[in-house]
PDB file of C-alpha atoms and ligand atoms in Angstrom:
ATOM      1  CA  THR H   1     -84.734  85.083  85.590  1.00 94.00           C
ATOM      2  CA  VAL H   2     -88.079  83.348  85.885  1.00 96.00           C
ATOM      3  CA  HIS H   3     -89.349  81.697  89.056  1.00 97.00           C
ATOM      4  CA  VAL H   4     -92.477  79.607  88.687  1.00 98.00           C
ATOM      5  CA  LEU H   5     -94.449  78.878  91.869  1.00 98.00           C
ATOM      6  CA  PRO H   6     -94.317  75.219  92.954  1.00 97.00           C
ATOM      7  CA  GLN H   7     -97.016  73.462  90.931  1.00 98.00           C
ATOM      8  CA  THR H   8     -98.813  71.992  93.923  1.00 98.00           C
ATOM      9  CA  PRO H   9    -102.257  70.379  93.611  1.00 98.00           C
ATOM     10  CA  GLN H  10    -103.591  73.306  95.664  1.00 97.00           C
ATOM     11  CA  LEU H  11    -102.241  75.912  93.243  1.00 98.00           C
ATOM     12  CA  ILE H  12    -103.509  73.995  90.212  1.00 98.00           C
ATOM     13  CA  ALA H  13    -106.942  73.735  91.875  1.00 98.00           C
ATOM     14  CA  LEU H  14    -106.995  77.522  92.373  1.00 98.00           C
ATOM     15  CA  LEU H  15    -105.937  78.112  88.774  1.00 98.00           C
ATOM     16  CA  THR H  16    -108.611  75.685  87.566  1.00 98.00           C
ATOM     17  CA  ILE H  17    -111.300  77.730  89.305  1.00 98.00           C
ATOM     18  CA  ILE H  18    -110.198  81.059  87.851  1.00 98.00           C
ATOM     19  CA  ARG H  19    -109.733  79.641  84.327  1.00 98.00           C
ATOM     20  CA  ASP H  20    -113.281  78.199  84.304  1.00 98.00           C
ATOM     21  CA  GLN H  21    -115.537  80.397  82.163  1.00 98.00           C
ATOM     22  CA  ASN H  22    -118.426  79.603  84.543  1.00 98.00           C
ATOM     23  CA  THR H  23    -116.686  81.091  87.583  1.00 98.00           C
ATOM     24  CA  GLN H  24    -118.519  84.231  88.680  1.00 97.00           C
ATOM     25  CA  ARG H  25    -116.850  87.456  89.799  1.00 98.00           C
ATOM     26  CA  GLY H  26    -117.016  86.877  93.578  1.00 98.00           C
ATOM     27  CA  ASP H  27    -115.279  83.520  93.308  1.00 98.00           C
ATOM     28  CA  PHE H  28    -112.885  84.831  90.683  1.00 98.00           C
ATOM     29  CA  ILE H  29    -111.742  87.589  93.055  1.00 97.00           C
ATOM     30  CA  PHE H  30    -111.557  85.327  96.106  1.00 97.00           C
ATOM     31  CA  TYR H  31    -109.542  82.557  94.452  1.00 97.00           C
ATOM     32  CA  SER H  32    -107.292  84.815  92.408  1.00 97.00           C
ATOM     33  CA  ASN H  33    -106.486  86.643  95.663  1.00 96.00           C
ATOM     34  CA  ARG H  34    -105.264  83.376  97.125  1.00 96.00           C
ATOM     35  CA  ILE H  35    -102.843  82.955  94.218  1.00 97.00           C
ATOM     36  CA  ILE H  36    -101.771  86.591  94.498  1.00 97.00           C
ATOM     37  CA  ARG H  37    -100.913  86.061  98.172  1.00 97.00           C
ATOM     38  CA  LEU H  38     -98.652  83.168  97.180  1.00 97.00           C
ATOM     39  CA  LEU H  39     -96.976  85.319  94.522  1.00 98.00           C
ATOM     40  CA  VAL H  40     -96.386  88.152  96.983  1.00 97.00           C
ATOM     41  CA  GLU H  41     -94.913  85.821  99.606  1.00 96.00           C
ATOM     42  CA  GLU H  42     -92.664  84.258  96.987  1.00 97.00           C
ATOM     43  CA  GLY H  43     -91.624  87.724  95.785  1.00 96.00           C
ATOM     44  CA  LEU H  44     -90.738  88.733  99.345  1.00 96.00           C
ATOM     45  CA  ASN H  45     -88.575  85.607  99.570  1.00 95.00           C
ATOM     46  CA  HIS H  46     -86.272  87.168  97.003  1.00 95.00           C
ATOM     47  CA  LEU H  47     -85.476  90.227  99.106  1.00 96.00           C
ATOM     48  CA  PRO H  48     -82.377  90.301 101.301  1.00 95.00           C
ATOM     49  CA  VAL H  49     -82.727  89.904 105.081  1.00 96.00           C
ATOM     50  CA  LYS H  50     -80.371  90.702 107.961  1.00 97.00           C
ATOM     51  CA  GLU H  51     -79.665  88.648 111.042  1.00 98.00           C
ATOM     52  CA  HIS H  52     -81.949  89.589 113.928  1.00 98.00           C
ATOM     53  CA  GLU H  53     -82.052  88.077 117.390  1.00 98.00           C
ATOM     54  CA  VAL H  54     -85.150  88.031 119.618  1.00 98.00           C
ATOM     55  CA  THR H  55     -85.955  86.705 123.079  1.00 98.00           C
ATOM     56  CA  THR H  56     -88.869  84.287 123.306  1.00 98.00           C
ATOM     57  CA  PRO H  57     -91.363  84.225 126.239  1.00 98.00           C
ATOM     58  CA  LEU H  58     -89.268  81.373 127.655  1.00 98.00           C
ATOM     59  CA  GLY H  59     -86.328  83.711 128.033  1.00 98.00           C
ATOM     60  CA  ARG H  60     -84.368  81.981 125.319  1.00 98.00           C
ATOM     61  CA  THR H  61     -82.794  83.744 122.389  1.00 98.00           C
ATOM     62  CA  TYR H  62     -83.657  82.957 118.844  1.00 98.00           C
ATOM     63  CA  ALA H  63     -81.248  83.892 116.085  1.00 98.00           C
ATOM     64  CA  GLY H  64     -83.560  84.888 113.263  1.00 98.00           C
ATOM     65  CA  VAL H  65     -83.667  87.390 110.427  1.00 98.00           C
ATOM     66  CA  ARG H  66     -85.650  90.410 109.389  1.00 96.00           C
ATOM     67  CA  PHE H  67     -86.234  92.416 106.264  1.00 94.00           C
ATOM     68  CA  GLU H  68     -85.070  96.010 106.632  1.00 91.00           C
ATOM     69  CA  GLY H  69     -85.481  97.376 103.127  1.00 92.00           C
ATOM     70  CA  LYS H  70     -88.261  99.497 101.714  1.00 95.00           C
ATOM     71  CA  ILE H  71     -90.657  98.234  99.121  1.00 96.00           C
ATOM     72  CA  CYS H  72     -93.178  99.708  96.752  1.00 97.00           C
ATOM     73  CA  GLY H  73     -95.917  98.042  94.745  1.00 98.00           C
ATOM     74  CA  VAL H  74     -96.472  99.337  91.232  1.00 98.00           C
ATOM     75  CA  SER H  75     -99.616  98.245  89.458  1.00 98.00           C
ATOM     76  CA  ILE H  76    -100.158  98.351  85.733  1.00 97.00           C
ATOM     77  CA  MET H  77    -103.717  99.635  85.401  1.00 95.00           C
ATOM     78  CA  ARG H  78    -106.299  98.370  85.154  1.00 92.00           C
ATOM     79  CA  ALA H  79    -105.781  94.638  85.690  1.00 95.00           C
ATOM     80  CA  GLY H  80    -102.737  95.080  87.953  1.00 97.00           C
ATOM     81  CA  GLU H  81    -104.843  96.994  90.478  1.00 97.00           C
ATOM     82  CA  SER H  82    -106.570  93.725  91.275  1.00 96.00           C
ATOM     83  CA  MET H  83    -103.289  92.594  92.888  1.00 97.00           C
ATOM     84  CA  GLU H  84    -102.965  95.569  95.245  1.00 97.00           C
ATOM     85  CA  GLN H  85    -105.092  94.088  98.029  1.00 95.00           C
ATOM     86  CA  GLY H  86    -103.077  90.874  98.040  1.00 94.00           C
ATOM     87  CA  LEU H  87     -99.935  92.941  98.441  1.00 96.00           C
ATOM     88  CA  ARG H  88    -101.485  95.002 101.245  1.00 96.00           C
ATOM     89  CA  ASP H  89    -102.577  91.800 102.990  1.00 94.00           C
ATOM     90  CA  CYS H  90     -98.871  90.986 103.366  1.00 93.00           C
ATOM     91  CA  CYS H  91     -97.374  94.491 103.662  1.00 94.00           C
ATOM     92  CA  ARG H  92     -99.885  96.665 105.512  1.00 93.00           C
ATOM     93  CA  SER H  93     -98.755 100.210 104.780  1.00 91.00           C
ATOM     94  CA  VAL H  94     -96.961  99.561 101.521  1.00 96.00           C
ATOM     95  CA  ARG H  95     -96.710 102.429  99.058  1.00 97.00           C
ATOM     96  CA  ILE H  96     -98.328 101.832  95.720  1.00 98.00           C
ATOM     97  CA  GLY H  97     -97.485 103.517  92.446  1.00 98.00           C
ATOM     98  CA  LYS H  98     -99.607 103.349  89.314  1.00 98.00           C
ATOM     99  CA  ILE H  99     -98.788 103.100  85.655  1.00 98.00           C
ATOM    100  CA  LEU H 100    -101.613 103.238  83.141  1.00 97.00           C
ATOM    101  CA  ILE H 101    -100.753 101.370  79.981  1.00 95.00           C
ATOM    102  CA  GLN H 102    -103.363 100.212  77.539  1.00 92.00           C
ATOM    103  CA  ARG H 103    -102.752  97.604  74.900  1.00 85.00           C
ATOM    104  CA  ASP H 104    -104.209  98.400  71.487  1.00 87.00           C
ATOM    105  CA  GLU H 105    -106.189  95.250  70.741  1.00 80.00           C
ATOM    106  CA  GLU H 106    -105.733  95.667  66.973  1.00 85.00           C
ATOM    107  CA  THR H 107    -101.971  95.903  66.976  1.00 86.00           C
ATOM    108  CA  ALA H 108    -101.156  94.517  70.476  1.00 80.00           C
ATOM    109  CA  GLN H 109     -98.930  97.586  70.924  1.00 89.00           C
ATOM    110  CA  PRO H 110     -98.936  99.113  74.413  1.00 93.00           C
ATOM    111  CA  LYS H 111     -99.519 102.815  74.938  1.00 94.00           C
ATOM    112  CA  LEU H 112     -98.484 104.740  78.045  1.00 96.00           C
ATOM    113  CA  PHE H 113    -101.109 107.158  79.395  1.00 96.00           C
ATOM    114  CA  TYR H 114    -100.131 108.026  82.942  1.00 96.00           C
ATOM    115  CA  HIS H 115     -97.838 107.207  85.806  1.00 97.00           C
ATOM    116  CA  LYS H 116     -97.606 108.282  89.441  1.00 97.00           C
ATOM    117  CA  LEU H 117     -94.816 106.835  91.560  1.00 98.00           C
ATOM    118  CA  PRO H 118     -93.386 107.656  95.008  1.00 97.00           C
ATOM    119  CA  ASN H 119     -90.453 110.049  94.570  1.00 95.00           C
ATOM    120  CA  ASP H 120     -88.031 107.811  96.481  1.00 96.00           C
ATOM    121  CA  ILE H 121     -88.826 104.830  94.276  1.00 97.00           C
ATOM    122  CA  ALA H 122     -85.186 104.401  93.203  1.00 97.00           C
ATOM    123  CA  GLU H 123     -84.331 103.412  96.813  1.00 97.00           C
ATOM    124  CA  ARG H 124     -87.062 100.805  97.005  1.00 97.00           C
ATOM    125  CA  TRP H 125     -87.596  97.234  95.982  1.00 98.00           C
ATOM    126  CA  VAL H 126     -90.361  97.331  93.413  1.00 98.00           C
ATOM    127  CA  LEU H 127     -93.027  94.671  93.131  1.00 98.00           C
ATOM    128  CA  LEU H 128     -94.489  95.230  89.677  1.00 98.00           C
ATOM    129  CA  LEU H 129     -98.038  93.916  89.459  1.00 98.00           C
ATOM    130  CA  ASP H 130     -99.838  92.676  86.348  1.00 97.00           C
ATOM    131  CA  PRO H 131    -101.727  89.372  86.322  1.00 98.00           C
ATOM    132  CA  MET H 132    -101.149  88.594  82.625  1.00 96.00           C
ATOM    133  CA  ASN H 133     -97.920  88.685  80.628  1.00 96.00           C
ATOM    134  CA  ALA H 134     -98.919  88.030  76.992  1.00 95.00           C
ATOM    135  CA  THR H 135     -96.496  89.547  74.471  1.00 94.00           C
ATOM    136  CA  GLY H 136     -94.630  91.223  77.334  1.00 94.00           C
ATOM    137  CA  GLY H 137     -95.107  94.608  75.679  1.00 94.00           C
ATOM    138  CA  SER H 138     -97.108  96.296  78.458  1.00 94.00           C
ATOM    139  CA  ALA H 139     -94.892  95.120  81.289  1.00 95.00           C
ATOM    140  CA  SER H 140     -91.679  96.036  79.507  1.00 95.00           C
ATOM    141  CA  MET H 141     -93.014  99.517  78.881  1.00 96.00           C
ATOM    142  CA  ALA H 142     -93.705  99.743  82.629  1.00 97.00           C
ATOM    143  CA  VAL H 143     -90.153  98.588  83.362  1.00 98.00           C
ATOM    144  CA  GLU H 144     -88.819 101.330  81.063  1.00 97.00           C
ATOM    145  CA  VAL H 145     -90.813 103.880  83.081  1.00 97.00           C
ATOM    146  CA  LEU H 146     -89.321 102.513  86.325  1.00 98.00           C
ATOM    147  CA  LYS H 147     -85.804 102.553  84.885  1.00 98.00           C
ATOM    148  CA  SER H 148     -86.287 106.158  83.783  1.00 97.00           C
ATOM    149  CA  LYS H 149     -86.978 106.950  87.474  1.00 97.00           C
ATOM    150  CA  GLY H 150     -83.680 105.384  88.490  1.00 97.00           C
ATOM    151  CA  VAL H 151     -84.925 101.944  89.577  1.00 98.00           C
ATOM    152  CA  ALA H 152     -82.278  99.314  88.867  1.00 97.00           C
ATOM    153  CA  GLU H 153     -83.451  96.221  86.996  1.00 97.00           C
ATOM    154  CA  GLU H 154     -82.267  93.935  89.794  1.00 96.00           C
ATOM    155  CA  ARG H 155     -84.563  95.737  92.236  1.00 97.00           C
ATOM    156  CA  ILE H 156     -87.678  94.917  90.236  1.00 98.00           C
ATOM    157  CA  LEU H 157     -89.739  91.784  90.835  1.00 98.00           C
ATOM    158  CA  PHE H 158     -92.505  91.308  88.301  1.00 98.00           C
ATOM    159  CA  LEU H 159     -95.374  89.332  89.864  1.00 98.00           C
ATOM    160  CA  ASN H 160     -97.819  87.768  87.474  1.00 97.00           C
ATOM    161  CA  LEU H 161    -100.370  84.962  87.447  1.00 98.00           C
ATOM    162  CA  ILE H 162    -100.138  83.649  83.919  1.00 98.00           C
ATOM    163  CA  ALA H 163     -97.299  84.196  81.478  1.00 97.00           C
ATOM    164  CA  SER H 164     -96.804  83.104  77.896  1.00 97.00           C
ATOM    165  CA  PRO H 165     -93.443  81.678  76.797  1.00 97.00           C
ATOM    166  CA  GLU H 166     -93.234  84.552  74.269  1.00 96.00           C
ATOM    167  CA  GLY H 167     -93.757  87.158  76.978  1.00 95.00           C
ATOM    168  CA  LEU H 168     -91.132  85.589  79.208  1.00 96.00           C
ATOM    169  CA  GLU H 169     -88.569  85.395  76.383  1.00 95.00           C
ATOM    170  CA  HIS H 170     -89.206  89.027  75.524  1.00 92.00           C
ATOM    171  CA  PHE H 171     -88.520  89.914  79.145  1.00 90.00           C
ATOM    172  CA  ALA H 172     -85.461  87.717  79.595  1.00 92.00           C
ATOM    173  CA  SER H 173     -83.751  89.153  76.527  1.00 95.00           C
ATOM    174  CA  LYS H 174     -84.574  92.782  77.345  1.00 96.00           C
ATOM    175  CA  PHE H 175     -84.089  92.716  81.116  1.00 97.00           C
ATOM    176  CA  PRO H 176     -81.777  89.842  82.029  1.00 96.00           C
ATOM    177  CA  LYS H 177     -81.360  90.957  85.659  1.00 96.00           C
ATOM    178  CA  LEU H 178     -85.045  91.399  86.388  1.00 97.00           C
ATOM    179  CA  ARG H 179     -86.839  88.644  88.280  1.00 97.00           C
ATOM    180  CA  VAL H 180     -90.215  87.412  87.094  1.00 97.00           C
ATOM    181  CA  ILE H 181     -92.364  85.428  89.513  1.00 98.00           C
ATOM    182  CA  THR H 182     -95.276  83.708  87.869  1.00 98.00           C
ATOM    183  CA  ALA H 183     -97.825  81.127  88.969  1.00 98.00           C
ATOM    184  CA  PHE H 184     -98.084  79.408  85.620  1.00 98.00           C
ATOM    185  CA  ILE H 185     -96.581  79.386  82.111  1.00 98.00           C
ATOM    186  CA  ASP H 186     -99.271  78.782  79.512  1.00 98.00           C
ATOM    187  CA  GLU H 187     -99.020  77.243  76.018  1.00 97.00           C
ATOM    188  CA  GLY H 188     -98.744  80.459  74.064  1.00 97.00           C
ATOM    189  CA  LEU H 189    -100.659  83.197  72.284  1.00 97.00           C
ATOM    190  CA  ASP H 190    -103.539  83.017  69.829  1.00 96.00           C
ATOM    191  CA  ASP H 191    -103.771  85.112  66.655  1.00 93.00           C
ATOM    192  CA  LYS H 192    -105.056  88.060  68.703  1.00 91.00           C
ATOM    193  CA  ASN H 193    -102.160  87.783  71.154  1.00 93.00           C
ATOM    194  CA  TYR H 194    -104.382  86.476  73.940  1.00 94.00           C
ATOM    195  CA  ILE H 195    -102.811  83.925  76.262  1.00 97.00           C
ATOM    196  CA  VAL H 196    -104.156  80.384  75.683  1.00 97.00           C
ATOM    197  CA  PRO H 197    -105.624  78.443  77.358  1.00 98.00           C
ATOM    198  CA  GLY H 198    -105.537  81.502  79.650  1.00 97.00           C
ATOM    199  CA  LEU H 199    -108.540  82.835  81.527  1.00 97.00           C
ATOM    200  CA  GLY H 200    -109.857  85.591  79.268  1.00 95.00           C
ATOM    201  CA  ASP H 201    -109.411  89.267  80.139  1.00 95.00           C
ATOM    202  CA  PHE H 202    -108.386  89.395  83.793  1.00 96.00           C
ATOM    203  CA  GLY H 203    -109.454  93.028  84.224  1.00 95.00           C
ATOM    204  CA  ASP H 204    -112.920  92.299  82.845  1.00 96.00           C
ATOM    205  CA  ARG H 205    -113.366  89.226  85.017  1.00 97.00           C
ATOM    206  CA  HIS H 206    -112.197  90.993  88.174  1.00 96.00           C
ATOM    207  CA  PHE H 207    -113.737  94.445  87.698  1.00 95.00           C
ATOM    208  CA  GLY H 208    -116.582  93.823  85.268  1.00 94.00           C
TER     209      GLY H 208
HETATM  210  C1  LIG L 301    -103.753  92.745  79.673  1.00 72.02           C
HETATM  211  O1  LIG L 301    -102.910  93.079  78.577  1.00 72.02           O
HETATM  212  C2  LIG L 301    -102.836  92.521  80.857  1.00 72.02           C
HETATM  213  O2  LIG L 301    -103.365  92.855  82.077  1.00 72.02           O
HETATM  214  C3  LIG L 301    -101.585  93.285  80.502  1.00 72.02           C
HETATM  215  O3  LIG L 301    -101.598  94.613  80.961  1.00 72.02           O
HETATM  216  C4  LIG L 301    -101.560  93.221  79.001  1.00 72.02           C
HETATM  217  C5  LIG L 301    -100.728  92.040  78.617  1.00 72.02           C
HETATM  218  O4  LIG L 301    -100.508  92.065  77.283  1.00 72.02           O
HETATM  219  P1  LIG L 301     -99.055  92.202  76.666  1.00 72.02           P
HETATM  220  O5  LIG L 301     -98.713  93.657  76.666  1.00 72.02           O
HETATM  221  O6  LIG L 301     -98.133  91.373  77.503  1.00 72.02           O
HETATM  222  O7  LIG L 301     -99.236  91.659  75.298  1.00 72.02           O
HETATM  223  O8  LIG L 301    -104.709  93.698  79.878  1.00 72.02           O
HETATM  224  C1  LIG L 302    -106.370  95.211  77.507  1.00 72.02           C
HETATM  225  O1  LIG L 302    -105.564  96.205  78.124  1.00 72.02           O
HETATM  226  C2  LIG L 302    -107.461  95.994  76.847  1.00 72.02           C
HETATM  227  O2  LIG L 302    -106.994  96.690  75.747  1.00 72.02           O
HETATM  228  C3  LIG L 302    -107.811  96.937  77.937  1.00 72.02           C
HETATM  229  O3  LIG L 302    -108.413  98.094  77.459  1.00 72.02           O
HETATM  230  C4  LIG L 302    -106.457  97.227  78.557  1.00 72.02           C
HETATM  231  C5  LIG L 302    -106.527  97.199  80.032  1.00 72.02           C
HETATM  232  O4  LIG L 302    -107.142  96.001  80.314  1.00 72.02           O
HETATM  233  P1  LIG L 302    -107.176  95.412  81.761  1.00 72.02           P
HETATM  234  O5  LIG L 302    -105.864  95.825  82.335  1.00 72.02           O
HETATM  235  O6  LIG L 302    -108.366  96.058  82.375  1.00 72.02           O
HETATM  236  O7  LIG L 302    -107.330  93.951  81.547  1.00 72.02           O
HETATM  237  O8  LIG L 302    -105.630  94.400  76.678  1.00 72.02           O
END
């Protein structure tokens, strides 16, 4: 299932800055981090909480909730690494796994090079991080890696900034129980399988 962040004027303003070809790296990082924070908070909203009561300084009780599960971020290198700080800003000592997948720009086919994941990952909620979901090929390869480590589809939340309709369809048909949280769904893909209007290569704009 796909959850799109509320299209508030604030979010659209942030997206406008990072899509602008004249935005320089410092601003690109700062403003994309603000969107990433929103994605992480929205992702956390999808995790189950238990009832939890506290006493306030006024001696009154408050019947609240708390999250008791364990989570793990998994970034798809290189662009996904740009989302790690935003995750850490919300979850201070979160574990982070890495999957290195590179898309062949001639064929748009993803290739898996490396992965390193915490060994108890199957017991965790996984926040999969990649800012762009174009054909969906790279992210679905990452999901296959996670599934091979025993992570259930319903425990994976894929956080991404810009998705194409093609990428989302690919995901929905292959992994119906997986949740995708995206900030924006773009028009589609160009003949090189780049998202349009998009923002260019996220990894290049963030890392140089
Ligand atoms: C970009 O290509 C993104 O960060 C993803 O890792 C990938 C998206 O392309 P696709 O595999 O969805 O077509 O570097
Ligand atoms: C891209 O995926 C290019 O092929 C890059 O070499 C690879 C990783 O890019 P990024 O994650 O740094 O954007 O499509």
